Amino acid sequence: MLPDTFTEDEVREPRKFKVLLHNDDYTTMDFVVHVLTFVFRKTLAQATEIMLKIHNQGVGVCGVYTAEVAETKVVRVHQLAREAGYPLKCTMEEV
């Protein structure tokens, strides 16, 4: 026999975060394109477009991810930048 009452579980989408790269006077454009293709899996054309936006506007969105994925990408960017000797800044903010 089925119960007469039903419960509805609320299902929510996970919170999403934008991962941002910030312009600086030291990190080369080539390195930024490398990060965008390697870490964020952008095509060369997409990476170049984002890199130019970062260069001209000071910041660019690399992608939108769940919190855990965004945090991992920020850490990976900082690791690569540190290894290459660049002060590249990468942050995340909630959409």
XYZ file of N, CA and C in Angstrom:
285
model
N 0.836 -1.180 0.000
C 0.000 0.000 0.000
C 0.883 1.246 0.000
N 0.545 2.250 -0.799
C 1.308 3.479 -0.890
C 0.881 4.463 0.184
N 1.807 5.207 0.705
C 1.441 6.214 1.709
C 0.588 7.312 1.073
N -0.248 7.936 1.899
C -1.126 9.002 1.405
C -0.408 10.340 1.270
N 0.760 10.474 1.870
C 1.484 11.745 1.794
C 2.794 11.547 1.041
N 3.162 12.576 0.363
C 4.419 12.572 -0.379
C 5.284 13.702 0.148
N 6.560 13.483 0.180
C 7.478 14.556 0.547
C 8.250 14.942 -0.705
N 8.457 16.220 -0.813
C 9.225 16.726 -1.954
C 10.582 17.160 -1.453
N 11.601 16.581 -1.986
C 12.951 17.009 -1.650
C 13.327 18.134 -2.593
N 13.815 19.192 -2.018
C 14.232 20.321 -2.848
C 15.591 19.997 -3.475
N 15.648 20.093 -4.767
C 16.898 19.838 -5.486
C 17.349 21.170 -6.070
N 18.535 21.584 -5.654
C 19.067 22.846 -6.139
C 20.336 22.594 -6.930
N 20.538 23.417 -7.921
C 21.787 23.372 -8.675
C 22.916 23.836 -7.757
N 24.119 23.279 -7.918
C 25.244 23.758 -7.100
C 25.583 25.202 -7.467
N 26.106 25.921 -6.490
C 26.511 27.304 -6.765
C 27.631 27.301 -7.807
N 27.627 28.322 -8.647
C 28.624 28.441 -9.707
C 29.531 29.633 -9.437
N 30.777 29.495 -9.886
C 31.780 30.539 -9.686
C 32.515 30.838 -10.983
N 32.728 32.138 -11.233
C 33.551 32.566 -12.362
C 35.004 32.514 -11.924
N 35.868 32.008 -12.790
C 37.304 32.060 -12.541
C 37.844 33.193 -13.401
N 38.569 34.105 -12.761
C 39.046 35.318 -13.416
C 40.569 35.368 -13.422
N 41.122 35.844 -14.530
C 42.555 36.163 -14.599
C 42.668 37.680 -14.641
N 43.695 38.202 -13.952
C 43.884 39.649 -13.845
C 45.173 40.060 -14.553
N 45.124 41.216 -15.172
C 46.280 41.746 -15.889
C 47.356 42.211 -14.910
N 48.596 42.052 -15.306
C 49.721 42.628 -14.575
C 50.764 43.053 -15.594
N 51.797 43.718 -15.123
C 52.813 44.255 -16.037
C 53.954 43.285 -16.319
N 53.881 42.060 -15.790
C 55.014 41.146 -15.910
C 54.706 39.851 -16.653
N 53.524 39.315 -16.462
C 53.173 38.041 -17.088
C 53.017 38.237 -18.587
N 53.674 37.392 -19.373
C 53.618 37.548 -20.827
C 52.272 37.079 -21.380
N 51.925 37.641 -22.513
C 50.685 37.243 -23.189
C 50.745 35.773 -23.586
N 51.912 35.324 -24.014
C 52.077 33.916 -24.402
C 51.803 32.980 -23.222
N 52.269 33.377 -22.029
C 52.034 32.531 -20.858
C 50.547 32.484 -20.508
N 49.874 33.609 -20.606
C 48.433 33.649 -20.328
C 47.687 32.743 -21.308
N 48.054 32.788 -22.574
C 47.426 31.911 -23.575
C 47.713 30.452 -23.216
N 48.930 30.159 -22.809
C 49.279 28.790 -22.399
C 48.391 28.331 -21.240
N 48.230 29.169 -20.226
C 47.385 28.832 -19.071
C 45.949 28.582 -19.525
N 45.452 29.434 -20.389
C 44.062 29.294 -20.855
C 43.852 28.009 -21.658
N 44.841 27.606 -22.431
C 44.694 26.375 -23.208
C 44.945 25.142 -22.349
N 45.908 25.220 -21.427
C 46.288 24.055 -20.623
C 45.342 23.810 -19.449
N 45.060 24.842 -18.677
C 44.238 24.689 -17.471
C 42.745 24.737 -17.799
N 42.367 25.644 -18.703
C 40.941 25.865 -18.972
C 40.458 25.212 -20.262
N 41.372 24.529 -20.964
C 41.030 23.781 -22.180
C 40.361 24.645 -23.251
N 40.834 25.864 -23.403
C 40.332 26.760 -24.444
C 41.090 26.487 -25.742
N 40.428 26.750 -26.854
C 41.126 26.669 -28.134
C 42.090 27.847 -28.205
N 42.999 27.811 -29.145
C 43.943 28.916 -29.307
C 43.205 30.223 -29.587
N 42.175 30.165 -30.416
C 41.394 31.374 -30.742
C 40.670 31.908 -29.501
N 40.061 31.012 -28.734
C 39.362 31.430 -27.513
C 40.354 32.012 -26.506
N 41.485 31.346 -26.348
C 42.501 31.795 -25.400
C 43.041 33.168 -25.780
N 43.270 33.375 -27.053
C 43.772 34.670 -27.524
C 42.745 35.762 -27.266
N 41.479 35.473 -27.513
C 40.415 36.454 -27.282
C 40.322 36.827 -25.800
N 40.373 35.830 -24.924
C 40.307 36.096 -23.480
C 41.550 36.852 -23.024
N 42.717 36.456 -23.520
C 43.966 37.127 -23.152
C 43.911 38.611 -23.540
N 43.394 38.919 -24.719
C 43.304 40.318 -25.142
C 42.325 41.100 -24.274
N 41.247 40.452 -23.862
C 40.300 41.110 -22.957
C 40.982 41.408 -21.619
N 41.732 40.440 -21.109
C 42.470 40.647 -19.858
C 43.443 41.808 -20.017
N 44.170 41.831 -21.128
C 45.164 42.873 -21.390
C 44.513 44.250 -21.504
N 43.399 44.328 -22.218
C 42.765 45.627 -22.483
C 41.826 46.099 -21.373
N 41.174 45.164 -20.690
C 40.178 45.560 -19.690
C 40.613 45.274 -18.253
N 41.742 44.604 -18.096
C 42.269 44.367 -16.759
C 41.877 43.045 -16.127
N 40.827 42.415 -16.645
C 40.364 41.139 -16.094
C 39.557 40.414 -17.164
N 39.574 39.078 -17.104
C 38.807 38.287 -18.057
C 38.306 37.010 -17.415
N 37.140 36.566 -17.848
C 36.533 35.340 -17.327
C 37.083 34.147 -18.111
N 37.598 33.175 -17.385
C 38.154 31.968 -17.999
C 37.122 30.854 -18.103
N 36.115 30.892 -17.256
C 35.080 29.878 -17.255
C 34.235 29.965 -16.002
N 33.149 29.192 -15.985
C 32.246 29.142 -14.838
C 32.143 27.682 -14.401
N 32.369 27.450 -13.118
C 32.476 26.094 -12.596
C 31.830 25.993 -11.220
N 31.668 24.762 -10.743
C 31.268 24.560 -9.352
C 32.416 25.017 -8.463
N 32.137 25.198 -7.180
C 33.143 25.737 -6.254
C 34.427 24.912 -6.244
N 34.291 23.588 -6.165
C 35.477 22.739 -6.056
C 36.342 22.800 -7.316
N 35.694 22.792 -8.469
C 36.441 22.860 -9.725
C 37.105 24.227 -9.868
N 36.386 25.292 -9.537
C 36.947 26.641 -9.621
C 38.160 26.778 -8.699
N 38.044 26.291 -7.473
C 39.161 26.365 -6.532
C 40.379 25.613 -7.057
N 40.152 24.454 -7.636
C 41.241 23.658 -8.185
C 41.936 24.397 -9.319
N 41.167 25.032 -10.180
C 41.751 25.763 -11.305
C 42.549 26.976 -10.825
N 42.056 27.689 -9.820
C 42.790 28.832 -9.267
C 44.131 28.368 -8.700
N 44.115 27.286 -7.946
C 45.357 26.754 -7.368
C 46.322 26.341 -8.479
N 45.815 25.676 -9.499
C 46.669 25.215 -10.610
C 47.313 26.391 -11.346
N 46.529 27.447 -11.591
C 47.076 28.644 -12.252
C 48.195 29.231 -11.399
N 47.963 29.369 -10.106
C 48.996 29.942 -9.234
C 50.245 29.072 -9.201
N 50.081 27.750 -9.215
C 51.242 26.845 -9.249
C 52.053 27.059 -10.526
N 51.364 27.060 -11.677
C 52.059 27.242 -12.954
C 52.753 28.598 -13.020
N 52.073 29.640 -12.560
C 52.658 30.987 -12.604
C 53.891 31.064 -11.712
N 53.792 30.511 -10.518
C 54.924 30.541 -9.587
C 56.118 29.790 -10.176
N 55.846 28.603 -10.758
C 56.924 27.815 -11.369
C 57.602 28.562 -12.511
N 56.820 29.366 -13.239
C 57.364 30.111 -14.372
C 57.909 31.479 -13.959
N 57.734 31.843 -12.696
C 58.260 33.118 -12.210
C 57.375 34.312 -12.506
N 56.090 34.095 -12.687
C 55.156 35.191 -12.979
C 54.226 35.439 -11.796
N 53.810 36.705 -11.625
C 52.893 37.040 -10.525
C 51.417 36.999 -10.950
N 51.076 36.141 -11.884
C 49.719 36.099 -12.429
C 48.698 35.886 -11.319
N 47.694 36.744 -11.278
C 46.646 36.663 -10.269
C 45.413 36.002 -10.864
N 44.890 35.029 -10.143
C 43.701 34.303 -10.564
C 42.766 34.252 -9.361
N 41.515 34.645 -9.573
C 40.537 34.645 -8.489
C 39.246 33.995 -8.959
N 38.330 33.818 -8.007
C 37.018 33.296 -8.339
C 35.969 34.102 -7.605
N 34.810 34.267 -8.232
C 33.715 34.941 -7.569
C 32.404 34.297 -7.961
N 31.461 34.311 -7.039
C 30.196 33.641 -7.284
C 29.420 34.359 -8.371
N 28.781 33.564 -9.208
C 27.991 34.110 -10.324
C 26.692 34.648 -9.770
